[in-house]
Amino acid sequence: MIHEILPVGPLQCNCSIIGDEQSREAMVIDSGDNIADVLAIVQKHNLKVQQIVVTHAHIDHVGGAMKLRKATGAPILLNENDTELLKMLDTQAAWVGVPPPGPVTIDASLTTGDSVAAGSHQASILHTPGHTEGSICLYFAAEKKLIAGDTLFAGSIGRTDLPGGSFEKILRSLHGTLLALPDETIVIPGHGEATTIGDERATNPYLQK
Ligand SMILES: [Zn+2]
């Protein structure tokens, strides 16, 4: 599996470029900004981007999606429960102090039971509301890897004080869905360092019973 992680934009959102070494098929997750750099990685590995997956509709994760769609022709996949947040991108841009990216449209919604693939590398979608209503995680079972968006961080969890956030729901998503994954699962959070489900289960203050 080709997997490059590029922190993008002023909030350093972890953008993942995942590709198949044989077929060169790829997906990009959370192309929030710095699309020229994302495309340079895509070209370096000679990849074909077939899907743009967005873990949730905060501007630092979705801001560059339309630019990447224009450059690659790949569809934008994002859970429909974040549609309200997508309509507020101008407001979100003002919060962060970045130029508004213009309207973003969803080509298809993803939720629990769906899967996405970059060639032979397949991820199940887990709907994990709480940070936002439409937050999703991608679980690559064969590779034991979770792309967690802003639901789970090393030593912390996503904030729930923004529109659409719910502390009760994020705890339910964490305890009910993410902690059901094996301890050895590598977690790539939406910001900051990688961790594992086992480390977070043992030490994350929000995950103690
Ligand atoms: Zn967020």
PDB file of C-alpha atoms and ligand atoms in Angstrom, residues 56-61 131-132 150 153 159 162 191, ligand 1:
ATOM      1  CA  HIS A  56     -16.313  15.666   7.607  1.00  0.00           C
ATOM      2  CA  ALA A  57     -17.232  19.079   6.219  1.00  0.00           C
ATOM      3  CA  HIS A  58     -14.947  21.331   8.261  1.00  0.00           C
ATOM      4  CA  ILE A  59     -13.074  23.683   5.961  1.00  0.00           C
ATOM      5  CA  ASP A  60      -9.616  22.410   6.893  1.00  0.00           C
ATOM      6  CA  HIS A  61     -10.644  18.934   5.637  1.00  0.00           C
ATOM      7  CA  HIS A 131     -17.468  15.991  16.149  1.00  0.00           C
ATOM      8  CA  THR A 132     -19.988  16.700  13.374  1.00  0.00           C
ATOM      9  CA  ASP A 150     -11.364  14.533  13.923  1.00  0.00           C
ATOM     10  CA  PHE A 153      -6.637  12.016  18.309  1.00  0.00           C
ATOM     11  CA  ARG A 159     -14.108  19.100  19.876  1.00  0.00           C
ATOM     12  CA  LEU A 162     -19.000  23.725  17.022  1.00  0.00           C
ATOM     13  CA  HIS A 191      -4.400  16.308  13.053  1.00  0.00           C
TER      14      HIS A 191
HETATM   15 ZN    ZN B   1     -13.089  19.126  12.223  1.00  0.00          ZN
END
